[in-house]
Coordinates of C-alpha atoms in Angstrom, one line a residue:
M171 CA 43.4 -46.4 23.8
T172 CA 42.3 -50.1 23.7
D173 CA 39.2 -51.9 22.1
S174 CA 37.4 -52.0 25.2
D175 CA 38.2 -48.1 25.7
L176 CA 36.8 -47.2 22.7
S177 CA 33.6 -49.4 23.7
D178 CA 32.9 -47.2 26.4
F179 CA 32.3 -43.9 24.1
T180 CA 28.6 -43.4 23.5
D181 CA 27.3 -41.9 20.2
D182 CA 27.4 -38.3 21.8
D183 CA 31.1 -38.8 22.8
L184 CA 32.3 -39.8 19.2
F185 CA 30.1 -37.5 17.3
T186 CA 30.1 -34.3 19.4
T187 CA 30.2 -31.0 17.3
G188 CA 30.4 -28.5 20.3
S189 CA 28.6 -25.6 21.1
I190 CA 30.1 -23.2 18.5
F191 CA 28.3 -23.7 15.4
A192 CA 24.6 -23.7 14.6
R193 CA 24.4 -24.0 10.7
R194 CA 28.0 -24.6 9.3
E195 CA 26.5 -24.7 5.8
L196 CA 26.5 -21.0 5.7
L197 CA 29.9 -20.6 5.9
R198 CA 30.9 -23.3 3.4
V199 CA 33.1 -22.4 0.1
G200 CA 30.4 -23.0 -2.9
H201 CA 27.4 -22.1 -0.6
V202 CA 24.8 -20.1 -2.8
P203 CA 22.8 -18.0 0.0
E204 CA 19.1 -16.9 0.0
R205 CA 18.5 -13.5 -1.7
D206 CA 18.8 -11.8 1.5
R207 CA 22.1 -12.7 2.6
I208 CA 23.8 -11.4 -0.6
V209 CA 25.3 -7.8 0.0
G210 CA 26.5 -5.0 -2.5
R211 CA 25.7 -6.8 -5.5
D212 CA 22.6 -5.5 -6.5
D213 CA 23.5 -3.8 -10.1
E214 CA 25.4 -7.1 -10.6
M215 CA 22.4 -9.2 -9.9
Q216 CA 20.2 -7.0 -12.4
R217 CA 22.9 -7.4 -15.3
V218 CA 23.2 -11.0 -14.9
G219 CA 19.1 -11.4 -14.3
K220 CA 18.7 -9.0 -17.7
A221 CA 21.2 -11.5 -19.6
L222 CA 18.7 -14.8 -18.8
G223 CA 15.6 -12.8 -18.5
P224 CA 14.3 -13.8 -22.3
A225 CA 15.2 -17.5 -21.4
T226 CA 12.5 -17.6 -18.3
Q227 CA 10.3 -16.9 -21.3
G228 CA 11.6 -19.7 -23.3
G229 CA 13.9 -17.2 -25.7
P230 CA 17.6 -16.9 -26.0
P231 CA 19.7 -16.0 -23.1
R232 CA 22.6 -13.4 -23.5
N233 CA 26.0 -14.7 -23.1
L234 CA 28.2 -13.1 -20.6
I235 CA 31.8 -12.8 -19.6
I236 CA 32.3 -11.6 -15.8
Y237 CA 35.7 -10.4 -14.2
G238 CA 36.6 -9.9 -11.0
K239 CA 39.4 -10.9 -8.1
T240 CA 38.8 -13.9 -5.9
G241 CA 35.9 -13.6 -3.5
T242 CA 34.2 -10.5 -5.3
G243 CA 31.0 -12.6 -5.8
K244 CA 31.0 -13.3 -9.2
S245 CA 30.3 -17.4 -8.7
L246 CA 27.7 -16.6 -6.1
V247 CA 25.8 -14.3 -8.0
S248 CA 26.0 -16.1 -11.6
R249 CA 24.5 -19.3 -9.5
H250 CA 22.2 -17.4 -7.2
V251 CA 20.3 -15.6 -10.3
S252 CA 20.5 -18.9 -12.9
R253 CA 18.7 -20.7 -10.1
R254 CA 16.4 -18.0 -9.9
A255 CA 15.8 -17.7 -13.8
R256 CA 15.5 -21.6 -13.8
G257 CA 12.5 -21.0 -11.1
R258 CA 10.6 -18.5 -12.8
A259 CA 11.2 -20.5 -16.3
E260 CA 9.3 -23.6 -14.7
E261 CA 6.3 -21.3 -13.8
N262 CA 6.5 -20.4 -17.2
G263 CA 6.4 -23.8 -18.7
V264 CA 9.8 -23.4 -20.2
R265 CA 12.1 -26.0 -19.4
F266 CA 15.4 -24.8 -18.2
V267 CA 18.5 -26.7 -17.1
N268 CA 21.4 -24.9 -15.6
I269 CA 24.7 -26.1 -14.6
Y270 CA 28.0 -25.1 -13.0
I271 CA 31.4 -26.1 -14.0
D272 CA 34.7 -24.9 -12.2
C273 CA 37.6 -25.0 -14.8
S274 CA 40.3 -25.3 -12.5
D275 CA 39.0 -28.8 -12.1
A276 CA 37.5 -29.6 -15.4
D277 CA 40.5 -27.9 -17.3
T278 CA 40.0 -29.4 -20.9
E279 CA 37.5 -29.9 -23.6
T280 CA 36.9 -33.6 -22.8
R281 CA 36.5 -33.3 -19.0
V282 CA 34.1 -30.0 -19.6
A283 CA 32.2 -32.1 -22.3
R284 CA 31.8 -35.0 -19.8
R285 CA 30.5 -33.2 -17.0
M286 CA 28.1 -31.3 -19.1
A287 CA 26.7 -34.4 -20.4
L288 CA 26.9 -36.0 -17.3
D289 CA 25.1 -33.0 -15.3
V290 CA 22.5 -32.5 -17.8
R291 CA 22.0 -36.4 -18.0
D292 CA 21.1 -36.2 -14.3
D293 CA 18.8 -33.4 -14.7
V294 CA 16.9 -34.4 -18.0
D295 CA 17.0 -38.6 -17.8
P296 CA 19.3 -40.4 -14.9
S297 CA 18.3 -43.5 -16.8
V298 CA 20.3 -42.8 -19.9
H299 CA 24.0 -44.4 -19.5
I300 CA 27.3 -42.3 -20.3
P301 CA 30.6 -43.6 -19.9
T302 CA 32.5 -41.5 -17.8
S303 CA 35.9 -42.8 -19.5
G304 CA 37.1 -44.2 -22.8
I305 CA 35.4 -41.7 -25.3
G306 CA 36.2 -38.5 -26.3
A307 CA 35.0 -35.3 -26.5
S308 CA 33.0 -35.6 -29.5
E309 CA 31.1 -38.3 -28.1
Y310 CA 30.3 -36.6 -24.9
Y311 CA 28.6 -33.6 -27.3
H312 CA 26.8 -36.0 -29.0
Y313 CA 25.0 -37.2 -25.3
L314 CA 24.6 -33.6 -24.7
W315 CA 23.3 -32.8 -27.7
T316 CA 20.3 -35.8 -27.5
L317 CA 19.9 -34.8 -24.2
L318 CA 19.0 -31.4 -25.0
E319 CA 16.2 -32.6 -27.3
E320 CA 14.2 -32.2 -24.1
V321 CA 15.1 -28.8 -23.4
D322 CA 14.3 -25.4 -24.1
V323 CA 16.9 -23.3 -22.7
F324 CA 20.3 -24.7 -21.3
V325 CA 22.5 -22.1 -19.1
V326 CA 26.3 -23.3 -18.4
I327 CA 28.5 -21.2 -16.2
L328 CA 32.2 -22.1 -16.4
D329 CA 34.0 -20.5 -13.4
E330 CA 37.6 -19.7 -13.7
I331 CA 37.4 -20.3 -17.6
D332 CA 40.9 -18.9 -18.3
K333 CA 42.0 -22.4 -16.9
L334 CA 40.6 -24.1 -19.8
R335 CA 43.6 -25.0 -21.8
D336 CA 42.0 -24.3 -25.0
D337 CA 38.3 -22.6 -26.3
D338 CA 36.6 -25.4 -28.3
V339 CA 34.5 -25.9 -25.7
L340 CA 33.0 -22.1 -26.4
M341 CA 33.3 -22.8 -30.1
Q342 CA 31.0 -25.8 -29.6
L343 CA 28.5 -23.7 -27.1
S344 CA 28.3 -20.5 -29.1
R345 CA 27.8 -22.5 -32.3
A346 CA 25.5 -25.1 -31.2
E347 CA 22.2 -23.7 -32.5
E348 CA 23.8 -22.4 -35.9
S349 CA 25.3 -25.4 -36.6
G350 CA 22.0 -27.6 -36.1
K351 CA 23.4 -29.5 -33.2
T352 CA 20.5 -28.6 -31.1
D353 CA 17.3 -26.6 -31.4
C354 CA 17.8 -25.8 -27.5
Y355 CA 18.9 -22.3 -26.6
V356 CA 22.4 -22.4 -25.3
G357 CA 23.7 -19.4 -22.9
V358 CA 27.1 -19.4 -21.4
I359 CA 28.3 -17.6 -18.5
S360 CA 31.9 -17.2 -18.3
I361 CA 33.8 -16.1 -15.2
S362 CA 37.6 -15.2 -15.2
N363 CA 40.1 -13.3 -12.5
K364 CA 41.7 -12.3 -15.2
I365 CA 40.8 -8.8 -17.0
E366 CA 42.6 -9.8 -20.5
Y367 CA 41.0 -13.0 -20.8
R368 CA 39.1 -11.7 -23.6
E369 CA 42.2 -10.9 -25.6
R370 CA 43.5 -14.7 -26.0
L371 CA 39.9 -15.6 -27.5
N372 CA 40.0 -15.8 -31.3
E373 CA 38.0 -13.7 -33.6
R374 CA 35.4 -16.4 -34.6
I375 CA 34.5 -17.2 -31.0
N376 CA 34.3 -13.4 -30.2
S377 CA 32.0 -13.1 -33.2
S378 CA 30.2 -16.3 -32.1
L379 CA 29.7 -15.1 -28.7
Q380 CA 27.9 -12.0 -29.2
D381 CA 28.5 -11.5 -25.3
S382 CA 28.1 -8.6 -22.8
E383 CA 31.0 -8.3 -20.2
F384 CA 31.5 -6.6 -16.7
V385 CA 33.4 -6.3 -14.0
F386 CA 32.7 -7.1 -10.0
H387 CA 34.8 -4.7 -8.0
P388 CA 36.3 -5.8 -4.5
Y389 CA 34.1 -5.4 -1.8
D390 CA 34.9 -2.8 1.0
A391 CA 35.1 -3.0 4.6
E392 CA 31.6 -2.1 5.2
Q393 CA 30.2 -4.8 2.8
L394 CA 32.2 -7.4 4.2
R395 CA 31.0 -6.4 7.6
D396 CA 27.6 -6.9 6.3
I397 CA 28.0 -10.3 4.5
L398 CA 29.5 -11.6 7.5
E399 CA 26.6 -10.1 9.6
N400 CA 24.4 -11.9 7.6
R401 CA 26.2 -15.2 8.3
R402 CA 26.1 -14.6 12.0
D403 CA 23.4 -17.7 12.8
A404 CA 26.0 -19.8 11.7
F405 CA 27.3 -19.6 15.1
Q406 CA 25.2 -20.3 18.2
E407 CA 23.8 -17.1 20.0
G408 CA 26.4 -15.0 21.8
V409 CA 29.5 -17.0 21.1
L410 CA 31.1 -14.4 18.9
E411 CA 33.0 -11.9 20.4
D412 CA 31.9 -8.3 19.6
S413 CA 35.2 -7.4 17.7
V414 CA 35.3 -10.5 15.5
I415 CA 33.4 -9.7 12.6
P416 CA 34.6 -6.0 12.5
K417 CA 38.2 -7.6 12.7
T418 CA 37.7 -10.6 10.4
A419 CA 36.2 -7.7 7.6
A420 CA 39.0 -5.0 8.0
L421 CA 41.6 -8.1 7.6
A422 CA 39.6 -9.1 4.4
A423 CA 39.2 -5.6 3.4
R424 CA 43.3 -5.3 3.3
E425 CA 43.3 -8.6 1.3
H426 CA 41.4 -7.0 -2.2
G427 CA 37.9 -7.3 -0.3
D428 CA 38.0 -10.9 -0.5
A429 CA 34.5 -12.2 0.9
R430 CA 35.5 -15.5 0.3
K431 CA 38.7 -15.1 2.5
A432 CA 36.8 -13.3 5.3
I433 CA 34.3 -16.3 5.3
E434 CA 36.8 -18.8 5.6
I435 CA 38.8 -16.9 8.1
I436 CA 36.1 -16.9 10.7
Y437 CA 34.9 -20.2 10.0
E438 CA 38.3 -21.6 10.9
A439 CA 38.7 -19.1 13.6
G440 CA 35.2 -21.0 15.2
S441 CA 36.8 -24.5 14.4
L442 CA 39.9 -23.5 16.6
A443 CA 37.5 -22.2 19.4
E444 CA 35.6 -25.7 19.2
G445 CA 38.7 -27.7 19.2
Q446 CA 39.9 -26.0 22.3
G447 CA 36.6 -26.6 24.1
S448 CA 36.1 -22.7 24.2
S449 CA 32.7 -21.4 24.7
R450 CA 33.6 -18.4 22.6
V451 CA 35.1 -17.2 19.5
T452 CA 37.6 -14.3 20.6
E453 CA 40.2 -12.1 18.7
S454 CA 42.9 -14.5 19.6
H455 CA 41.3 -17.5 17.8
L456 CA 40.7 -14.8 14.8
E457 CA 44.2 -14.0 14.9
D458 CA 45.7 -17.8 15.0
A459 CA 43.0 -18.9 12.1
Q460 CA 44.5 -15.8 10.1
R461 CA 48.1 -16.8 10.8
E462 CA 47.1 -20.6 9.8
A463 CA 45.5 -19.2 6.6
E464 CA 48.3 -17.1 5.5
V465 CA 50.7 -20.3 6.1
N466 CA 48.4 -22.6 4.0
R467 CA 48.2 -20.2 1.1
F468 CA 51.7 -20.1 1.0
Q469 CA 52.2 -23.5 1.4
E470 CA 50.1 -23.9 -1.6
L471 CA 51.8 -21.2 -3.5
V472 CA 55.0 -23.1 -3.3
A473 CA 53.8 -26.3 -3.3
G474 CA 55.1 -27.4 -6.6
S475 CA 58.3 -25.4 -6.4
T476 CA 61.8 -27.3 -6.5
P477 CA 63.9 -27.8 -3.4
H478 CA 66.5 -25.2 -4.3
V479 CA 63.5 -22.5 -4.7
K480 CA 62.5 -23.4 -1.2
Y481 CA 66.1 -23.0 0.1
L482 CA 66.1 -19.7 -1.5
L483 CA 63.0 -18.4 0.0
R484 CA 64.0 -19.8 3.3
S485 CA 67.2 -17.8 3.1
L486 CA 65.7 -14.7 2.3
A487 CA 63.1 -15.0 5.1
K488 CA 66.0 -15.6 7.6
L489 CA 68.0 -12.8 6.5
T490 CA 64.5 -10.5 6.6
Q491 CA 64.1 -12.1 10.4
N492 CA 68.0 -11.5 11.5
N493 CA 68.1 -7.7 10.1
P494 CA 64.4 -6.3 11.0
S495 CA 66.0 -2.9 10.2
K496 CA 66.6 -3.9 6.6
E497 CA 64.0 -4.9 4.1
M498 CA 66.1 -5.0 1.1
F499 CA 68.7 -7.4 0.1
S500 CA 71.4 -7.9 -2.8
T501 CA 71.7 -10.7 -4.9
H502 CA 74.8 -11.6 -3.6
D503 CA 73.6 -11.3 -0.2
I504 CA 70.7 -13.6 -0.9
Y505 CA 73.4 -16.2 -2.5
E506 CA 75.4 -16.3 0.3
R507 CA 72.8 -17.2 2.4
Y508 CA 71.2 -19.8 0.2
Q509 CA 74.7 -21.5 -0.5
Q510 CA 74.5 -22.2 3.6
Q511 CA 71.3 -23.4 3.3
A512 CA 71.8 -25.7 0.5
T513 CA 74.8 -27.2 1.8
A514 CA 73.0 -27.7 5.5
E515 CA 70.4 -29.5 3.4
G516 CA 72.6 -31.8 1.9
S517 CA 72.4 -30.4 -1.7
E518 CA 75.0 -28.9 -4.2
P519 CA 74.3 -24.9 -4.6
I520 CA 73.2 -23.8 -7.9
T521 CA 75.0 -21.0 -9.7
Q522 CA 74.3 -17.6 -8.7
D523 CA 72.9 -16.6 -12.3
R524 CA 70.3 -19.1 -11.5
V525 CA 69.7 -17.9 -8.2
Y526 CA 69.1 -14.4 -9.9
R527 CA 66.6 -16.0 -12.3
L528 CA 64.9 -18.0 -9.8
L529 CA 64.3 -14.6 -7.8
K530 CA 63.0 -13.0 -10.9
E531 CA 60.5 -15.9 -11.2
Q532 CA 59.5 -15.1 -7.3
T533 CA 59.0 -11.5 -8.3
F534 CA 56.4 -12.3 -11.2
L535 CA 54.7 -14.6 -8.8
G536 CA 54.2 -11.7 -5.9
V537 CA 56.4 -13.7 -3.4
T538 CA 59.4 -10.9 -3.5
E539 CA 59.8 -7.7 -5.0
S540 CA 63.0 -6.5 -6.6
H541 CA 64.3 -2.8 -7.8
H542 CA 67.7 -1.7 -8.8
T543 CA 69.8 0.7 -7.0
G544 CA 72.7 2.7 -7.2
G545 CA 75.7 1.3 -5.4
G546 CA 77.2 4.3 -4.5
R547 CA 80.8 6.0 -5.4
G548 CA 83.1 3.3 -7.5
Q549 CA 80.0 0.6 -7.3
G550 CA 77.5 0.0 -9.9
S551 CA 73.8 -0.1 -9.6
Y552 CA 72.6 -3.7 -8.8
L553 CA 69.4 -5.5 -7.7
E554 CA 67.9 -5.9 -4.2
H555 CA 65.1 -8.0 -2.9
R556 CA 62.2 -7.9 -0.3
L557 CA 60.2 -10.7 0.9
M558 CA 56.4 -9.6 0.4
R559 CA 55.4 -12.2 3.2
D560 CA 56.0 -12.2 6.9
P561 CA 59.3 -14.0 7.2
E562 CA 57.9 -16.0 9.9
I563 CA 54.7 -17.2 7.6
V564 CA 57.2 -18.6 5.1
I565 CA 59.5 -20.3 7.5
D566 CA 56.3 -22.0 9.1
A567 CA 55.2 -22.8 5.7
L568 CA 58.3 -24.5 5.0
D569 CA 58.5 -26.1 7.9
D570 CA 55.7 -27.9 7.5

């Protein structure tokens, strides 16, 4: 296309958004909806509200540890309730500051301390200069404690806290008042996908936190359907085929009740329809979006894997494809297919013992499943393996 061709485009041509979506933000990951769009989490909201209730009157909040699988509403409820607590506190003349930190991004003490200092600065006094590099955690804490002199209550949500490399942040926050670093009441809401997270905390932190803990259980299909119905107005009226929401809910219910996944899939289905110039979002768009999501998830899972892991997974996927009546394959059979694959890729195959260990690693990650079987008369028991993903998905993910 020439420059003259481009000059013929009007702004409407360049920036067209199609006729599928009305309010895309309702389907954005991280969007915190209004109260009437939150489904099936009344009890959980009450528990978070009870922990923050005293803070709305200028008192100390209760620390919380919240557990649950991905997409069960932990972050959404925590952020929603803390925002409402802030509003109530302000009505009562209480200076309440709340911030949210994703520890999968800020995974060290220095990064979390920097994020806290910068976010509180933006809220309390944007004119304060805080370096974004070149100083350590202790300096960022100094900025934080100084800023909190203007605050009555500080609540920080630490999402995916199990991704933090150490627990010094919790020690600093839980002992801030006791050690005289601030007169501000500090509350911590820790969110983890791992129920065993608490066990890794040392006794001093457990003692200092004095927290309450509870679990968010997965959504069922009916709740997922209600969640999606409450976001129907993200789409233009009448563009969703009647079966799209029920089918999306059913797919997500099979995936451990993950509401985030349901919202992502229906958004991708809409995007596919929009990209194709369709006037409606159909089951076909949904199925394509689901497949694309599965491919993307598998790509993320194996992104850091060695080439030989990828050769191995492709080999098992090919074996599964070529033997539709057979689910399980011996280490020996997989190794033979792997040798062919590695050689075809121009690599020297690794040993069968190493392949055996790699298969065990993939079982730990949930990519494969393994069990011992008897080999029949004259044969000992041996290990068999099967792929826990659709082989076509695995091959497509490895091809891209």
